[in-house]
């Protein structure tokens, strides 16, 4: 199917082109070290509206605003010492901080909340784009709402290509899962709202239970934490880490963390990592699930990861992907 969307290599003239599109109010797909984002001018309501429209995202789910530096971010949110300490340790990087807003960022971006989620990303292509602009970029993951997040430019092109003009190609995303989100509105009571590449241990924050919202009404209290999210069209069933899947039909696929014993090998067996390292499992997770979603299996049986480090984020995304559409399990 032909559409207008171009996958652009990150040459300076293409960065200039995308910067111009963004200045004109358009939205553009951008690579980040976590997942691909769908970026628009965070200070322009009509651009922000285009982001929600392109994704089919409900207006109650607030966006993350990306800056080139902490100094730029300080103009829009109230920092505290705890936030400065984490920013100094992890920015640029895969950490998003929720802080009180100063009033410059519209209610459309924040879904009416009195806080803004802010991040200084580390991906060199995204940084080069931000540095060309005199406004910050609002960017949710560049997937249709509820679907698996994109970790390749091709994923963005194939799912949103009929709604956007361009996606900058920054290669496969390093981490493969979205940023860790920490609520620091109260610096004494930090809360991890979404597990991600930066672990609770690295943050030195006692991990609280990740909030779960089961309906649109409760989503407002814990935005983005809808039980059912990140779902491929093919149903997913999870099995425990270190177990074998059994009773698998030929029409179904099995996804292990690492290559299974040869006795288990068959054409419908897949694995996320050669090394078994959690970083490689996370890096490949959404990529393999999207690939298998197009392979006509009737069900994917996926092994849970070890519940440590970035494995916590992998298991969080897997649980939501496996939750029944519209259900509350
Ligand atoms: O890695 C990432 O964070 C990627 C890249 C593109 O930066 N972005 C991303 O955005 O994952 P998105 O829209 O898929 O998830 C943003 C989530 C919201 O769903 C919500 O959970 C949380 O960020 N959020 C945004 N603003 C918030 C706020 N003011 N308070 C609490 N949570 C907020
Ligand atoms: Mg998302």
Coordinates of C-alpha atoms and ligand atoms in Angstrom, one line a residue:
X1 CA 0.0 0.0 0.0
X2 CA 1.4 3.4 -0.9
X3 CA 1.4 6.3 1.5
X4 CA 3.3 9.6 1.9
X5 CA 5.4 8.6 4.9
X6 CA 9.2 8.5 4.3
X7 CA 11.8 6.7 6.4
X8 CA 14.6 9.3 6.5
X9 CA 18.3 8.5 7.3
X10 CA 19.6 10.9 10.0
X11 CA 21.7 13.1 7.6
X12 CA 21.9 16.8 8.5
X13 CA 19.6 17.8 5.6
X14 CA 17.0 15.3 6.8
X15 CA 17.3 16.6 10.4
X16 CA 16.8 20.1 9.0
X17 CA 13.7 18.9 7.0
X18 CA 12.2 17.3 10.1
X19 CA 12.9 20.4 12.2
X20 CA 11.1 22.4 9.6
X21 CA 8.1 20.0 9.6
X22 CA 7.9 20.4 13.4
X23 CA 8.1 24.2 13.2
X24 CA 5.2 24.0 10.7
X25 CA 3.2 22.1 13.3
X26 CA 3.5 18.6 11.8
X27 CA 4.3 15.4 13.8
X28 CA 7.3 13.3 13.0
X29 CA 8.5 9.8 14.1
X30 CA 11.8 10.0 16.1
X31 CA 14.2 7.4 17.4
X32 CA 15.0 7.3 21.1
X33 CA 17.1 5.0 23.2
X34 CA 13.9 3.4 24.6
X35 CA 11.3 3.1 21.8
X36 CA 10.4 5.3 18.8
X37 CA 8.4 8.4 19.6
X38 CA 5.8 10.5 17.7
X39 CA 7.0 14.0 18.3
X40 CA 5.3 17.4 18.0
X41 CA 5.8 20.9 19.3
X42 CA 4.9 20.7 23.0
X43 CA 4.0 24.4 23.1
X44 CA 1.6 24.3 20.2
X45 CA -1.9 22.9 20.9
X46 CA -2.7 22.0 17.3
X47 CA 0.5 20.0 17.0
X48 CA -0.2 18.2 20.3
X49 CA -3.7 17.4 19.1
X50 CA -2.3 15.8 15.9
X51 CA -0.3 13.4 18.2
X52 CA -3.4 12.2 19.9
X53 CA -5.3 11.9 16.6
X54 CA -2.5 10.0 14.8
X55 CA -2.3 7.5 17.7
X56 CA -6.0 7.3 18.4
X57 CA -5.0 8.0 22.0
X58 CA -7.7 9.2 24.5
X59 CA -7.1 12.7 25.7
X60 CA -7.0 11.5 29.3
X61 CA -3.6 9.9 28.8
X62 CA -0.9 12.7 29.3
X63 CA 2.3 13.0 27.2
X64 CA 6.0 13.1 28.1
X65 CA 7.8 16.3 27.2
X66 CA 11.4 16.0 25.9
X67 CA 14.1 18.7 26.3
X68 CA 17.7 19.0 25.2
X69 CA 18.9 19.9 28.7
X70 CA 17.8 20.1 32.3
X71 CA 18.1 23.9 32.1
X72 CA 15.5 24.0 29.4
X73 CA 13.2 21.7 31.4
X74 CA 13.6 23.9 34.5
X75 CA 11.7 26.7 32.6
X76 CA 8.6 24.5 32.5
X77 CA 8.5 22.4 35.8
X78 CA 9.4 23.0 39.4
X79 CA 12.5 20.9 40.2
X80 CA 13.5 19.8 43.8
X81 CA 16.8 18.5 45.1
X82 CA 15.8 14.9 44.6
X83 CA 14.8 15.5 41.0
X84 CA 18.1 17.4 40.4
X85 CA 20.1 14.5 41.8
X86 CA 18.4 11.9 39.6
X87 CA 18.6 14.2 36.6
X88 CA 22.4 14.6 37.2
X89 CA 22.8 10.8 37.5
X90 CA 20.6 9.6 34.6
X91 CA 20.1 12.4 32.1
X92 CA 20.5 12.3 29.2
X93 CA 18.8 8.9 29.5
X94 CA 15.8 6.6 29.9
X95 CA 14.4 8.3 33.0
X96 CA 11.2 10.4 33.0
X97 CA 10.4 12.6 36.0
X98 CA 6.9 13.8 37.0
X99 CA 7.1 17.3 38.5
X100 CA 4.8 20.2 39.3
X101 CA 4.0 22.3 36.3
X102 CA 4.7 26.0 36.0
X103 CA 1.8 26.8 33.6
X104 CA 3.6 27.0 30.3
X105 CA 2.6 23.5 29.2
X106 CA -1.0 23.2 28.1
X107 CA -3.6 21.0 29.8
X108 CA -3.9 19.1 26.6
X109 CA -0.3 17.7 27.0
X110 CA -0.9 16.9 30.7
X111 CA -4.5 15.7 30.5
X112 CA -5.4 18.5 32.9
X113 CA -3.0 17.3 35.6
X114 CA -1.0 19.9 37.6
X115 CA 2.2 18.0 36.8
X116 CA 4.3 17.4 33.7
X117 CA 6.4 14.3 32.8
X118 CA 9.8 15.4 31.5
X119 CA 12.8 13.7 30.0
X120 CA 16.1 14.6 28.5
X121 CA 16.7 11.8 26.0
X122 CA 20.1 10.4 25.1
X123 CA 19.7 9.2 21.5
X124 CA 22.1 11.2 19.4
X125 CA 19.6 11.6 16.5
X126 CA 16.8 12.8 18.8
X127 CA 19.2 15.1 20.5
X128 CA 20.4 16.6 17.2
X129 CA 16.7 17.3 16.4
X130 CA 16.0 18.9 19.7
X131 CA 19.1 21.1 19.5
X132 CA 17.8 22.5 16.2
X133 CA 14.5 23.7 17.8
X134 CA 13.6 26.4 20.3
X135 CA 10.7 24.5 21.7
X136 CA 10.4 21.1 23.5
X137 CA 8.9 18.0 21.9
X138 CA 5.9 16.1 23.3
X139 CA 6.3 12.5 22.3
X140 CA 4.4 9.4 23.2
X141 CA 5.5 6.0 21.8
X142 CA 4.8 6.0 18.1
X143 CA 2.3 3.1 18.1
X144 CA -1.4 3.1 17.5
X145 CA -2.9 3.4 21.0
X146 CA -2.9 0.0 22.8
X147 CA -0.6 -1.7 20.3
X148 CA 3.0 -2.9 20.9
X149 CA 5.6 0.0 21.0
X150 CA 7.9 0.5 18.0
X151 CA 11.6 -0.3 18.2
X152 CA 12.4 0.1 14.5
X153 CA 11.6 3.0 12.1
X154 CA 9.8 0.4 9.9
X155 CA 7.4 -0.4 12.8
X156 CA 6.3 3.3 12.8
X157 CA 6.0 3.4 9.0
X158 CA 3.9 0.3 8.8
X159 CA 1.5 1.3 11.6
X160 CA 1.2 5.1 11.4
X161 CA 2.6 5.6 7.9
X162 CA -0.8 6.7 6.4
X163 CA -1.1 9.4 9.1
X164 CA 2.4 11.0 9.3
X165 CA 4.9 12.4 6.7
X166 CA 8.2 11.2 8.1
X167 CA 10.1 9.0 10.5
X168 CA 13.8 9.6 11.3
X169 CA 15.7 6.3 11.2
X170 CA 18.0 5.9 14.2
X171 CA 18.3 2.1 14.0
X172 CA 17.0 -0.4 16.5
X173 CA 16.3 1.2 19.9
X174 CA 18.9 0.3 22.5
X175 CA 16.7 -0.6 25.5
X176 CA 13.5 -1.7 23.7
X177 CA 11.2 -0.8 26.5
X178 CA 9.9 2.7 27.5
X179 CA 11.6 5.0 30.1
X180 CA 11.3 4.5 33.8
X181 CA 8.8 7.1 35.1
X182 CA 9.3 8.4 38.7
X183 CA 6.7 10.7 40.4
X184 CA 8.8 13.3 42.3
X185 CA 6.0 15.8 43.0
X186 CA 6.8 15.0 46.7
X187 CA 10.6 14.6 46.8
X188 CA 10.3 12.7 50.1
X189 CA 7.9 10.1 48.7
X190 CA 9.2 9.2 45.2
X191 CA 7.1 6.7 43.4
X192 CA 7.9 4.5 40.4
X193 CA 4.9 4.9 38.1
X194 CA 6.3 2.7 35.3
X195 CA 9.3 0.3 35.6
X196 CA 11.8 0.7 32.8
X197 CA 15.5 0.5 31.9
X198 CA 16.6 2.3 35.1
X199 CA 15.8 -0.1 38.0
X200 CA 14.4 0.8 41.4
X201 CA 17.8 -0.3 42.8
X202 CA 19.7 2.1 40.6
X203 CA 17.3 4.8 41.6
X204 CA 17.7 3.9 45.3
X205 CA 13.9 4.0 45.5
X206 CA 12.0 1.4 47.5
X207 CA 9.8 -0.1 44.7
X208 CA 6.1 0.4 45.3
X209 CA 3.6 -1.7 43.5
X210 CA 3.2 -0.4 40.0
X211 CA -0.3 1.2 39.9
X212 CA -2.9 -0.5 37.8
X213 CA -5.9 1.2 36.3
X214 CA -8.6 -1.0 34.9
X215 CA -10.9 1.5 33.4
X216 CA -10.7 4.9 31.7
X217 CA -12.0 6.6 34.9
X218 CA -9.2 5.3 37.1
X219 CA -6.6 5.9 34.4
X220 CA -6.6 9.5 35.3
X221 CA -5.2 8.7 38.8
X222 CA -2.5 6.5 37.3
X223 CA -2.2 7.5 33.7
X224 CA -0.9 5.1 31.1
X225 CA -1.2 2.2 33.5
X226 CA -4.2 0.6 31.9
X227 CA -4.2 -3.1 32.5
X228 CA -4.5 -3.9 28.8
X229 CA -1.9 -2.2 26.7
X230 CA 1.1 -3.1 24.4
X231 CA -1.1 -5.8 22.9
X232 CA -0.5 -7.5 19.6
X233 CA -3.5 -8.8 17.6
X234 CA -2.5 -12.4 18.4
X235 CA -3.4 -13.5 21.9
X236 CA -0.6 -13.9 24.4
X237 CA -0.4 -16.4 27.3
X238 CA 2.5 -16.2 29.7
X239 CA 4.4 -19.0 31.5
X240 CA 6.8 -18.9 34.4
X241 CA 10.5 -18.0 34.0
X242 CA 12.6 -21.1 33.7
X243 CA 9.6 -23.4 32.8
X244 CA 8.9 -25.2 29.6
X245 CA 5.7 -24.4 27.7
X246 CA 3.7 -27.6 27.2
X247 CA 0.6 -28.6 25.3
X248 CA 1.5 -26.3 22.4
X249 CA -0.4 -26.7 19.2
X250 CA 1.3 -26.5 15.8
X251 CA -0.6 -23.2 15.0
X252 CA 0.9 -21.6 18.2
X253 CA 4.3 -20.1 18.8
X254 CA 6.5 -20.3 21.9
X255 CA 8.9 -17.5 22.9
X256 CA 11.6 -18.4 25.4
X257 CA 14.1 -16.0 27.0
X258 CA 17.0 -18.1 25.6
X259 CA 17.5 -20.9 23.2
X260 CA 15.7 -24.0 24.6
X261 CA 17.3 -27.5 24.8
X262 CA 17.5 -29.2 21.4
X263 CA 14.7 -31.6 22.3
X264 CA 12.4 -28.6 22.5
X265 CA 13.4 -27.2 19.1
X266 CA 10.8 -26.9 16.4
X267 CA 9.9 -24.3 13.8
X268 CA 7.4 -22.6 16.1
X269 CA 10.0 -22.1 18.9
X270 CA 11.7 -18.6 19.2
X271 CA 13.9 -17.0 21.8
X272 CA 14.7 -13.4 22.7
X273 CA 18.4 -13.7 23.5
X274 CA 21.5 -15.7 22.7
X275 CA 23.3 -14.6 25.8
X276 CA 20.4 -14.7 28.3
X277 CA 21.2 -11.2 29.4
X278 CA 18.1 -9.2 30.5
X279 CA 19.2 -6.2 28.4
X280 CA 19.2 -8.3 25.2
X281 CA 15.8 -9.8 26.2
X282 CA 14.3 -6.3 26.6
X283 CA 16.0 -5.1 23.4
X284 CA 14.4 -7.8 21.3
X285 CA 11.0 -8.1 23.1
X286 CA 8.7 -5.8 21.1
X287 CA 10.6 -6.6 17.9
X288 CA 10.0 -10.3 18.1
X289 CA 6.4 -9.9 19.2
X290 CA 5.6 -7.6 16.3
X291 CA 7.3 -10.0 13.9
X292 CA 5.3 -13.0 15.2
X293 CA 2.1 -10.9 15.2
X294 CA 2.4 -10.9 11.4
X295 CA 3.2 -14.7 11.1
X296 CA -0.4 -16.0 11.5
X297 CA 0.0 -17.9 14.7
X298 CA -3.2 -18.4 16.7
X299 CA -1.5 -17.7 20.0
X300 CA 1.9 -16.7 21.4
X301 CA 3.1 -18.4 24.6
X302 CA 5.8 -16.2 26.2
X303 CA 8.2 -17.0 29.0
X304 CA 8.3 -14.3 31.8
X305 CA 11.7 -12.8 32.5
X306 CA 13.7 -13.0 35.7
X307 CA 12.1 -10.3 37.9
X308 CA 15.2 -8.1 38.3
X309 CA 16.6 -5.0 36.7
X310 CA 15.1 -4.3 33.3
X311 CA 13.3 -7.7 33.6
X312 CA 10.8 -6.0 35.9
X313 CA 9.9 -3.7 32.9
X314 CA 9.7 -6.7 30.6
X315 CA 7.3 -8.5 32.9
X316 CA 5.2 -5.4 33.3
X317 CA 4.8 -5.0 29.6
X318 CA 4.2 -8.8 29.1
X319 CA 1.4 -8.8 31.8
X320 CA -0.3 -5.9 30.1
X321 CA 0.1 -7.4 26.6
X322 CA -1.4 -10.7 27.9
X323 CA -4.4 -9.0 29.6
X324 CA -7.7 -9.5 27.8
X325 CA -8.9 -6.7 25.6
X326 CA -11.3 -4.6 27.5
X327 CA -11.1 -7.0 30.4
X328 CA -9.8 -6.3 33.9
X329 CA -7.8 -9.5 34.6
Ligands
LIG1 O1 10.5 6.0 26.7 C1 9.6 6.7 26.7 O2 9.1 7.2 27.8 C2 8.9 6.9 25.4 C3 9.8 7.8 24.5 C4 9.2 8.2 23.2 O3 10.2 8.9 25.2 N1 7.6 7.6 25.6 C5 6.5 7.0 26.1 O4 5.4 7.8 26.1 O5 6.5 5.9 26.5 P1 3.9 7.2 26.3 O6 3.0 8.3 26.0 O7 3.8 5.9 25.6 O8 3.8 7.0 27.9 C6 3.7 8.2 28.6 C7 3.2 7.9 30.0 C8 1.7 8.1 30.1 O9 0.9 7.1 29.6 C9 1.6 8.3 31.6 O10 1.6 7.0 32.1 C10 2.9 9.0 32.0 O11 3.7 8.9 30.9 N2 2.7 10.4 32.3 C11 2.8 11.4 31.4 N3 2.5 12.6 32.1 C12 2.2 12.2 33.4 C13 1.9 13.0 34.5 N4 1.8 14.3 34.5 N5 1.7 12.3 35.7 C14 1.8 10.9 35.7 N6 2.1 10.2 34.6 C15 2.3 10.8 33.5
LIG2 MG1 3.1 4.2 24.9

